[in-house]
């Protein structure tokens, strides 16, 4: 008997038949919209983890310990992602990508917007912390399900000698999402009194996240539900495979793929979430000004991501990743001094960090799909992305703040240096083509 959901997905494909050839530019639009919506959800929660959650959910400890607790819950979203991939791979295999994306994006949107309705610790006690934890895990599980394969499809269908250019397209979503999230929080923090902001102002960015997810859902369904793209997924063998079987056959390549971009993923949080927490906790500066600096840095990041595509097509992705890792290692040596040098130093820190982040992050996922066996390519790429975020970014704010609080900012720079070293080792042991 045919499942009703499978029938609905087939009907959606017929409705969306366009009788025209698909091209990488169409895929690119869907990818950017999708990644921007995911990144916006991510950064709304991340910013609130610094300036909101410690005060509302951990008022019984000092601000530093409250922020560390908040970052521990933040990390749970990354721990949940591989489990989310296991769950949504089954849904994908049985019911199709359209059903999987619908469930995942509504789950992500609901988990995000629900955070805005959690009462504070002073209202319901420790239950508020458990509810926050539950919704953060829900975000992680759902985010894994938003993997639609379009980034892999884009990389595999890129024109000859333009692989680097099309590989950077999915990565544009992260700085764009950060730019919007930072601007929203900066507006509310800068224009509301403390009482109003902590009472209701911080909740509005979470409401916006749900609306953006709905737009992203329809934009992506419009692509994945067409017969043309279904054919491309099938001919490129971008079909979900069992997770355990994928790990057994592709485990080594998955680990290399997860560790190769470690420098960029570690830097990702060391120039976004961590510096915001350091400035908020250890200086007298308000968060609104630093959030605006982050927004400016994000704009430099967007330009740098685009530049990475140009450079990768001329130098090779592997060469660019290795060169970026060396530059990040050098940056880790003087970054702490910049972050501790007042507004001017903070601005130089953020702009320099985002330029390096764009060059490295712009190619961090561009070479994944072609290095797995065809039958496992789709699921292996999803798992590689999950593990790269977990190993590289999941614990970076927590580790960075712990190190800085106990051993000074120079220790946080050492954490970043270790990520660069791991990237260079992973590239050395990999068989990636230039």
CSV table of C-alpha atoms in Angstrom, one decimal:
chain,number,residue,atom,x,y,z
A,1,UNK,CA,0.0,0.0,0.0
A,2,UNK,CA,1.4,3.4,-0.9
A,3,UNK,CA,1.9,5.8,2.0
A,4,UNK,CA,-0.3,8.9,1.8
A,5,UNK,CA,2.7,11.1,2.4
A,6,UNK,CA,4.6,9.4,-0.4
A,7,UNK,CA,1.6,10.0,-2.7
A,8,UNK,CA,1.5,13.7,-1.6
A,9,UNK,CA,5.1,14.1,-2.4
A,10,UNK,CA,4.7,12.6,-5.9
A,11,UNK,CA,1.7,14.9,-6.5
A,12,UNK,CA,3.8,17.9,-5.5
A,13,UNK,CA,6.5,16.9,-8.0
A,14,UNK,CA,3.9,16.8,-10.8
A,15,UNK,CA,2.5,20.1,-9.8
A,16,UNK,CA,6.0,21.7,-9.8
A,17,UNK,CA,7.0,20.3,-13.1
A,18,UNK,CA,8.7,23.2,-15.0
A,19,UNK,CA,9.5,21.5,-18.3
A,20,UNK,CA,12.9,23.2,-18.4
A,21,UNK,CA,16.5,22.3,-17.6
A,22,UNK,CA,17.7,23.0,-14.1
A,23,UNK,CA,21.0,24.8,-13.6
A,24,UNK,CA,23.4,25.5,-10.7
A,25,UNK,CA,22.1,29.1,-10.3
A,26,UNK,CA,18.6,27.7,-9.4
A,27,UNK,CA,20.2,25.4,-6.8
A,28,UNK,CA,22.4,28.3,-5.5
A,29,UNK,CA,19.3,30.4,-4.7
A,30,UNK,CA,17.7,27.6,-2.7
A,31,UNK,CA,20.9,26.8,-0.9
A,32,UNK,CA,21.5,30.5,0.2
A,33,UNK,CA,17.9,30.9,1.4
A,34,UNK,CA,18.1,27.7,3.3
A,35,UNK,CA,21.4,28.3,5.0
A,36,UNK,CA,20.5,31.9,5.9
A,37,UNK,CA,17.4,30.7,7.7
A,38,UNK,CA,19.3,28.0,9.6
A,39,UNK,CA,22.1,30.5,10.5
A,40,UNK,CA,19.7,33.1,11.7
A,41,UNK,CA,18.1,30.6,14.1
A,42,UNK,CA,21.6,29.6,15.2
A,43,UNK,CA,22.8,33.1,15.9
A,44,UNK,CA,19.6,34.3,17.6
A,45,UNK,CA,20.1,31.5,20.1
A,46,UNK,CA,23.8,32.1,20.4
A,47,UNK,CA,23.5,35.8,21.1
A,48,UNK,CA,20.8,35.2,23.7
A,49,UNK,CA,23.1,32.6,25.3
A,50,UNK,CA,25.4,35.5,26.2
A,51,UNK,CA,23.3,38.5,27.0
A,52,UNK,CA,19.9,36.9,28.1
A,53,UNK,CA,20.0,33.4,29.4
A,54,UNK,CA,22.6,33.8,32.2
A,55,UNK,CA,20.5,36.5,33.7
A,56,UNK,CA,17.0,34.9,33.2
A,57,UNK,CA,17.8,31.2,33.8
A,58,UNK,CA,20.9,31.2,36.0
A,59,UNK,CA,20.4,34.2,38.4
A,60,UNK,CA,21.5,32.0,41.3
A,61,UNK,CA,25.2,32.1,40.2
A,62,UNK,CA,27.6,34.8,39.2
A,63,UNK,CA,27.5,36.0,35.6
A,64,UNK,CA,30.6,34.1,34.5
A,65,UNK,CA,29.3,30.7,35.8
A,66,UNK,CA,25.9,31.5,34.4
A,67,UNK,CA,27.4,32.1,31.0
A,68,UNK,CA,29.3,28.8,31.2
A,69,UNK,CA,26.1,27.0,32.1
A,70,UNK,CA,24.4,28.7,29.2
A,71,UNK,CA,27.2,27.6,26.8
A,72,UNK,CA,27.0,24.0,28.1
A,73,UNK,CA,23.3,23.9,27.0
A,74,UNK,CA,24.3,25.6,23.7
A,75,UNK,CA,26.7,22.7,23.0
A,76,UNK,CA,23.8,20.2,23.4
A,77,UNK,CA,22.4,21.4,20.0
A,78,UNK,CA,25.6,20.2,18.3
A,79,UNK,CA,25.7,16.9,20.2
A,80,UNK,CA,22.1,16.2,19.1
A,81,UNK,CA,22.8,16.8,15.4
A,82,UNK,CA,24.2,13.3,14.5
A,83,UNK,CA,21.2,11.7,16.2
A,84,UNK,CA,18.9,14.0,14.2
A,85,UNK,CA,20.6,12.8,11.1
A,86,UNK,CA,19.9,9.2,12.1
A,87,UNK,CA,16.2,10.0,12.7
A,88,UNK,CA,15.6,12.1,9.6
A,89,UNK,CA,17.5,9.7,7.3
A,90,UNK,CA,14.8,7.1,8.0
A,91,UNK,CA,12.1,9.7,7.3
A,92,UNK,CA,13.8,10.7,4.1
A,93,UNK,CA,14.1,7.0,2.9
A,94,UNK,CA,10.5,6.2,3.7
A,95,UNK,CA,8.6,9.5,2.9
A,96,UNK,CA,11.0,11.6,0.8
A,97,UNK,CA,12.9,14.9,1.1
A,98,UNK,CA,9.8,17.1,1.0
A,99,UNK,CA,8.2,15.5,4.0
A,100,UNK,CA,11.6,15.4,5.8
A,101,UNK,CA,12.2,19.1,5.2
A,102,UNK,CA,8.7,20.1,6.2
A,103,UNK,CA,9.0,18.3,9.6
A,104,UNK,CA,12.6,19.5,10.2
A,105,UNK,CA,12.0,23.2,9.4
A,106,UNK,CA,8.7,23.3,11.3
A,107,UNK,CA,10.5,21.6,14.2
A,108,UNK,CA,13.4,24.0,14.0
A,109,UNK,CA,11.1,27.0,13.8
A,110,UNK,CA,8.9,25.8,16.7
A,111,UNK,CA,11.9,24.9,18.9
A,112,UNK,CA,13.4,28.4,18.3
A,113,UNK,CA,10.2,30.4,18.8
A,114,UNK,CA,9.2,28.4,21.8
A,115,UNK,CA,12.3,29.7,23.6
A,116,UNK,CA,10.7,33.1,23.6
A,117,UNK,CA,7.8,31.8,25.7
A,118,UNK,CA,9.9,30.2,28.5
A,119,UNK,CA,9.2,31.8,31.9
A,120,UNK,CA,12.3,32.9,33.8
A,121,UNK,CA,13.9,31.0,36.7
A,122,UNK,CA,12.3,33.5,39.2
A,123,UNK,CA,8.9,32.4,37.9
A,124,UNK,CA,9.0,28.6,37.6
A,125,UNK,CA,12.4,27.7,39.1
A,126,UNK,CA,14.7,25.0,37.8
A,127,UNK,CA,11.9,23.9,35.3
A,128,UNK,CA,12.9,26.9,33.1
A,129,UNK,CA,16.4,25.4,32.7
A,130,UNK,CA,15.1,22.0,31.7
A,131,UNK,CA,12.6,23.5,29.2
A,132,UNK,CA,15.4,25.6,27.7
A,133,UNK,CA,17.5,22.4,27.4
A,134,UNK,CA,14.7,20.5,25.8
A,135,UNK,CA,14.2,23.2,23.1
A,136,UNK,CA,17.9,23.5,22.5
A,137,UNK,CA,18.1,19.7,21.8
A,138,UNK,CA,15.0,20.1,19.6
A,139,UNK,CA,16.9,22.7,17.6
A,140,UNK,CA,19.8,20.4,17.1
A,141,UNK,CA,17.7,17.4,16.1
A,142,UNK,CA,15.7,19.5,13.6
A,143,UNK,CA,18.7,21.3,12.2
A,144,UNK,CA,20.1,17.9,11.2
A,145,UNK,CA,16.9,17.2,9.3
A,146,UNK,CA,17.2,20.4,7.2
A,147,UNK,CA,20.1,18.8,5.2
A,148,UNK,CA,18.6,18.7,1.8
A,149,UNK,CA,21.6,17.6,-0.3
A,150,UNK,CA,21.4,20.8,-2.4
A,151,UNK,CA,24.9,21.9,-1.4
A,152,UNK,CA,26.3,18.5,-2.6
A,153,UNK,CA,24.2,18.7,-5.7
A,154,UNK,CA,25.5,22.2,-6.4
A,155,UNK,CA,29.1,21.1,-6.0
A,156,UNK,CA,28.6,18.1,-8.3
A,157,UNK,CA,26.8,20.2,-11.0
A,158,UNK,CA,29.2,23.2,-11.0
A,159,UNK,CA,30.6,24.1,-14.4
A,160,UNK,CA,34.1,22.9,-15.1
A,161,UNK,CA,36.8,25.0,-13.3
A,162,UNK,CA,34.1,26.8,-11.3
A,163,UNK,CA,33.9,24.3,-8.4
A,164,UNK,CA,35.4,26.6,-5.9
A,165,UNK,CA,33.0,29.4,-6.9
A,166,UNK,CA,29.9,27.3,-6.5
A,167,UNK,CA,31.3,25.6,-3.3
A,168,UNK,CA,31.3,29.0,-1.5
A,169,UNK,CA,27.7,29.7,-2.2
A,170,UNK,CA,26.2,27.7,0.6
A,171,UNK,CA,28.6,29.3,3.1
A,172,UNK,CA,27.2,32.8,2.4
A,173,UNK,CA,24.2,31.9,4.6
A,174,UNK,CA,26.2,32.0,7.8
A,175,UNK,CA,27.5,35.6,7.7
A,176,UNK,CA,24.1,36.8,6.3
A,177,UNK,CA,22.3,35.1,9.1
A,178,UNK,CA,24.7,36.6,11.7
A,179,UNK,CA,24.3,40.1,10.1
A,180,UNK,CA,20.5,40.0,10.5
A,181,UNK,CA,20.6,38.5,14.0
A,182,UNK,CA,23.2,40.9,15.3
A,183,UNK,CA,21.3,43.9,13.8
A,184,UNK,CA,18.0,42.8,15.4
A,185,UNK,CA,19.5,42.3,18.9
A,186,UNK,CA,21.5,45.5,18.6
A,187,UNK,CA,18.3,47.4,17.9
A,188,UNK,CA,16.4,46.1,20.9
A,189,UNK,CA,19.4,46.3,23.3
A,190,UNK,CA,20.2,49.8,22.2
A,191,UNK,CA,16.7,51.2,22.2
A,192,UNK,CA,15.1,49.6,25.2
A,193,UNK,CA,15.8,50.0,28.8
A,194,UNK,CA,17.2,47.0,30.7
A,195,UNK,CA,13.9,46.1,32.3
A,196,UNK,CA,11.9,46.1,29.0
A,197,UNK,CA,14.6,44.3,27.1
A,198,UNK,CA,14.8,41.4,29.6
A,199,UNK,CA,11.0,41.4,30.0
A,200,UNK,CA,10.0,41.2,26.3
A,201,UNK,CA,12.5,42.8,23.9
A,202,UNK,CA,14.8,39.8,23.6
A,203,UNK,CA,11.9,37.6,22.6
A,204,UNK,CA,11.2,39.3,19.2
A,205,UNK,CA,14.2,37.9,17.3
A,206,UNK,CA,12.9,34.4,18.1
A,207,UNK,CA,9.5,35.3,16.7
A,208,UNK,CA,11.2,36.5,13.5
A,209,UNK,CA,13.1,33.2,13.2
A,210,UNK,CA,9.9,31.2,12.8
A,211,UNK,CA,8.7,33.4,9.9
A,212,UNK,CA,12.1,33.1,8.2
A,213,UNK,CA,11.9,29.3,8.5
A,214,UNK,CA,8.5,29.2,6.8
A,215,UNK,CA,9.8,31.3,3.8
A,216,UNK,CA,12.9,29.0,3.6
A,217,UNK,CA,10.7,25.9,3.6
A,218,UNK,CA,8.6,27.0,0.6
A,219,UNK,CA,11.7,28.1,-1.2
A,220,UNK,CA,13.4,24.8,-0.8
A,221,UNK,CA,10.3,22.7,-1.4
A,222,UNK,CA,9.9,24.5,-4.7
A,223,UNK,CA,13.2,23.0,-5.8
A,224,UNK,CA,13.4,19.5,-4.2
A,225,UNK,CA,9.8,18.6,-5.1
A,226,UNK,CA,10.3,19.0,-8.9
A,227,UNK,CA,10.8,16.0,-11.1
A,228,UNK,CA,13.9,17.5,-12.6
A,229,UNK,CA,15.7,17.7,-9.3
A,230,UNK,CA,14.5,14.3,-8.2
A,231,UNK,CA,16.1,12.9,-11.3
A,232,UNK,CA,19.3,14.8,-10.5
A,233,UNK,CA,19.4,13.4,-7.0
A,234,UNK,CA,18.8,9.9,-8.3
A,235,UNK,CA,21.4,10.1,-11.1
A,236,UNK,CA,24.0,11.6,-8.8
A,237,UNK,CA,23.1,8.9,-6.3
A,238,UNK,CA,22.3,11.5,-3.7
A,239,UNK,CA,19.9,9.2,-1.9
A,240,UNK,CA,19.8,8.5,1.9
A,241,UNK,CA,21.6,5.4,3.0
A,242,UNK,CA,21.5,3.8,6.5
A,243,UNK,CA,23.6,5.7,8.9
A,244,UNK,CA,25.3,2.7,10.5
A,245,UNK,CA,26.2,1.2,7.1
A,246,UNK,CA,27.6,4.6,6.0
A,247,UNK,CA,29.8,4.8,9.1
A,248,UNK,CA,31.1,1.3,8.5
A,249,UNK,CA,32.1,1.9,5.0
A,250,UNK,CA,32.9,5.7,5.0
A,251,UNK,CA,34.0,6.3,8.6
A,252,UNK,CA,37.6,7.2,7.8
A,253,UNK,CA,36.7,9.7,5.1
A,254,UNK,CA,33.9,11.1,7.3
A,255,UNK,CA,36.4,11.8,10.1
A,256,UNK,CA,38.9,13.4,7.7
A,257,UNK,CA,36.2,15.5,6.2
A,258,UNK,CA,35.1,16.6,9.7
A,259,UNK,CA,38.6,17.5,10.9
A,260,UNK,CA,39.9,19.1,7.7
A,261,UNK,CA,37.9,22.4,8.3
A,262,UNK,CA,38.4,22.4,12.1
A,263,UNK,CA,40.4,25.7,11.9
A,264,UNK,CA,37.5,27.5,10.2
A,265,UNK,CA,34.8,26.0,12.5
A,266,UNK,CA,36.8,26.9,15.6
A,267,UNK,CA,37.4,30.4,14.3
A,268,UNK,CA,33.7,30.6,13.5
A,269,UNK,CA,32.8,30.8,17.2
A,270,UNK,CA,36.0,32.5,18.3
A,271,UNK,CA,35.0,35.6,16.3
A,272,UNK,CA,31.2,35.5,17.0
A,273,UNK,CA,30.0,34.0,20.3
A,274,UNK,CA,33.2,34.0,22.4
A,275,UNK,CA,34.3,37.6,21.9
A,276,UNK,CA,30.7,38.8,22.7
A,277,UNK,CA,30.8,36.9,25.9
A,278,UNK,CA,34.3,38.2,26.8
A,279,UNK,CA,33.4,41.8,26.2
A,280,UNK,CA,30.0,41.5,28.0
A,281,UNK,CA,31.6,39.9,31.1
A,282,UNK,CA,35.0,41.5,31.4
A,283,UNK,CA,34.6,45.1,30.1
A,284,UNK,CA,32.2,48.0,30.9
A,285,UNK,CA,31.0,48.2,27.3
A,286,UNK,CA,27.4,47.5,26.4
A,287,UNK,CA,26.5,44.7,24.0
A,288,UNK,CA,24.8,46.9,21.4
A,289,UNK,CA,28.0,48.5,20.2
A,290,UNK,CA,29.8,45.2,20.0
A,291,UNK,CA,26.9,43.6,18.2
A,292,UNK,CA,27.2,46.4,15.6
A,293,UNK,CA,30.9,45.6,15.2
A,294,UNK,CA,29.9,41.9,14.6
A,295,UNK,CA,27.5,43.1,11.9
A,296,UNK,CA,30.3,45.0,10.2
A,297,UNK,CA,32.6,42.0,10.5
A,298,UNK,CA,29.9,39.8,9.0
A,299,UNK,CA,29.9,42.1,5.9
A,300,UNK,CA,33.6,41.7,5.5
A,301,UNK,CA,33.0,37.9,6.0
A,302,UNK,CA,30.5,37.9,3.1
A,303,UNK,CA,33.0,39.6,0.8
A,304,UNK,CA,35.7,37.2,1.9
A,305,UNK,CA,33.5,34.1,1.3
A,306,UNK,CA,33.0,35.3,-2.3
A,307,UNK,CA,36.7,35.9,-2.6
A,308,UNK,CA,37.4,32.3,-1.5
A,309,UNK,CA,35.5,31.0,-4.5
A,310,UNK,CA,37.7,33.0,-6.9
A,311,UNK,CA,40.9,31.9,-5.1
A,312,UNK,CA,39.9,28.3,-4.8
A,313,UNK,CA,39.4,28.0,-8.6
A,314,UNK,CA,42.9,29.3,-9.2
A,315,UNK,CA,44.8,27.8,-6.3
A,316,UNK,CA,42.8,24.7,-5.5
A,317,UNK,CA,40.5,24.2,-2.5
A,318,UNK,CA,43.0,22.1,-0.6
A,319,UNK,CA,45.7,24.7,-1.0
A,320,UNK,CA,43.4,27.5,0.1
A,321,UNK,CA,42.3,25.5,3.2
A,322,UNK,CA,45.9,24.8,4.1
A,323,UNK,CA,46.9,28.4,3.6
A,324,UNK,CA,44.0,29.7,5.6
A,325,UNK,CA,44.8,27.3,8.4
A,326,UNK,CA,48.4,28.7,8.5
A,327,UNK,CA,47.0,32.3,8.6
A,328,UNK,CA,44.6,31.4,11.4
A,329,UNK,CA,47.5,29.9,13.3
A,330,UNK,CA,49.3,33.2,12.9
A,331,UNK,CA,46.2,35.2,13.9
A,332,UNK,CA,45.9,33.1,17.1
A,333,UNK,CA,49.2,34.6,18.3
A,334,UNK,CA,48.1,38.3,18.3
A,335,UNK,CA,44.3,38.0,18.4
A,336,UNK,CA,44.1,38.0,22.2
A,337,UNK,CA,46.0,41.2,22.5
A,338,UNK,CA,43.6,42.8,20.0
A,339,UNK,CA,40.5,41.7,21.8
A,340,UNK,CA,41.9,43.2,25.0
A,341,UNK,CA,42.9,46.5,23.4
A,342,UNK,CA,39.6,48.4,23.6
A,343,UNK,CA,37.2,49.4,20.9
A,344,UNK,CA,39.8,49.9,18.2
A,345,UNK,CA,41.5,46.6,18.9
A,346,UNK,CA,38.1,44.8,19.0
A,347,UNK,CA,37.2,46.2,15.6
A,348,UNK,CA,40.5,45.1,14.1
A,349,UNK,CA,40.1,41.7,15.8
A,350,UNK,CA,36.6,41.2,14.3
A,351,UNK,CA,37.4,42.4,10.8
A,352,UNK,CA,40.6,40.4,10.5
A,353,UNK,CA,38.9,37.4,12.0
A,354,UNK,CA,36.0,37.6,9.6
A,355,UNK,CA,38.3,38.0,6.6
A,356,UNK,CA,40.2,34.8,7.6
A,357,UNK,CA,36.9,33.1,8.4
A,358,UNK,CA,35.4,33.8,5.0
A,359,UNK,CA,38.5,32.5,3.2
A,360,UNK,CA,38.5,29.3,5.1
A,361,UNK,CA,34.8,28.7,5.9
A,362,UNK,CA,34.0,29.6,2.3
A,363,UNK,CA,35.6,26.3,1.1
A,364,UNK,CA,35.1,24.2,4.2
A,365,UNK,CA,32.3,22.1,2.7
A,366,UNK,CA,33.0,22.4,-1.0
A,367,UNK,CA,35.0,19.2,-1.5
A,368,UNK,CA,33.0,16.8,0.6
A,369,UNK,CA,30.5,15.1,-1.8
A,370,UNK,CA,33.0,13.8,-4.4
A,371,UNK,CA,35.1,11.9,-1.9
A,372,UNK,CA,32.6,9.4,-0.8
A,373,UNK,CA,31.3,6.3,-2.5
A,374,UNK,CA,28.3,7.2,-4.6
A,375,UNK,CA,25.8,5.1,-2.8
A,376,UNK,CA,26.7,6.7,0.6
A,377,UNK,CA,27.5,10.3,-0.6
A,378,UNK,CA,24.3,11.9,0.6
A,379,UNK,CA,24.3,10.5,4.2
A,380,UNK,CA,28.1,10.7,4.5
A,381,UNK,CA,28.1,14.4,3.6
A,382,UNK,CA,25.3,15.1,6.2
A,383,UNK,CA,27.3,13.2,8.9
A,384,UNK,CA,30.5,15.0,8.0
A,385,UNK,CA,28.8,18.3,8.4
A,386,UNK,CA,27.3,17.3,11.8
A,387,UNK,CA,30.7,16.1,13.1
A,388,UNK,CA,32.6,19.2,11.8
A,389,UNK,CA,30.2,21.5,13.6
A,390,UNK,CA,30.4,19.3,16.8
A,391,UNK,CA,34.2,19.0,16.9
A,392,UNK,CA,35.0,22.4,15.6
A,393,UNK,CA,32.3,24.7,16.9
A,394,UNK,CA,30.1,23.0,19.4
A,395,UNK,CA,32.4,23.5,22.5
A,396,UNK,CA,34.4,26.5,21.2
A,397,UNK,CA,32.5,29.2,23.2
A,398,UNK,CA,32.6,27.1,26.4
A,399,UNK,CA,36.3,26.1,26.0
A,400,UNK,CA,37.3,29.6,25.0
A,401,UNK,CA,35.6,31.3,27.9
A,402,UNK,CA,36.9,28.7,30.4
A,403,UNK,CA,40.4,29.2,29.2
A,404,UNK,CA,40.3,33.0,29.1
A,405,UNK,CA,38.7,33.2,32.6
A,406,UNK,CA,41.3,30.9,34.2
A,407,UNK,CA,44.5,31.4,32.1
A,408,UNK,CA,43.9,34.7,30.2
A,409,UNK,CA,43.1,35.4,26.6
A,410,UNK,CA,46.4,34.0,25.4
A,411,UNK,CA,45.0,30.5,26.3
A,412,UNK,CA,42.0,31.1,24.1
A,413,UNK,CA,44.4,31.9,21.3
A,414,UNK,CA,46.0,28.5,22.0
A,415,UNK,CA,42.7,26.8,21.5
A,416,UNK,CA,42.4,28.4,18.1
A,417,UNK,CA,45.9,27.4,17.2
A,418,UNK,CA,45.1,23.7,18.0
A,419,UNK,CA,42.3,23.8,15.5
A,420,UNK,CA,44.6,25.1,12.8
A,421,UNK,CA,47.1,22.3,13.6
A,422,UNK,CA,44.4,19.7,13.3
A,423,UNK,CA,43.3,21.1,10.0
A,424,UNK,CA,46.8,20.9,8.6
A,425,UNK,CA,47.2,17.3,9.8
A,426,UNK,CA,43.8,16.2,8.4
A,427,UNK,CA,44.7,17.8,5.0
A,428,UNK,CA,48.1,16.0,5.1
A,429,UNK,CA,46.5,12.6,5.7
A,430,UNK,CA,43.6,13.1,3.3
A,431,UNK,CA,43.7,12.3,-0.4
A,432,UNK,CA,41.7,15.4,-1.5
A,433,UNK,CA,42.5,16.6,-4.9
A,434,UNK,CA,43.6,20.2,-5.5
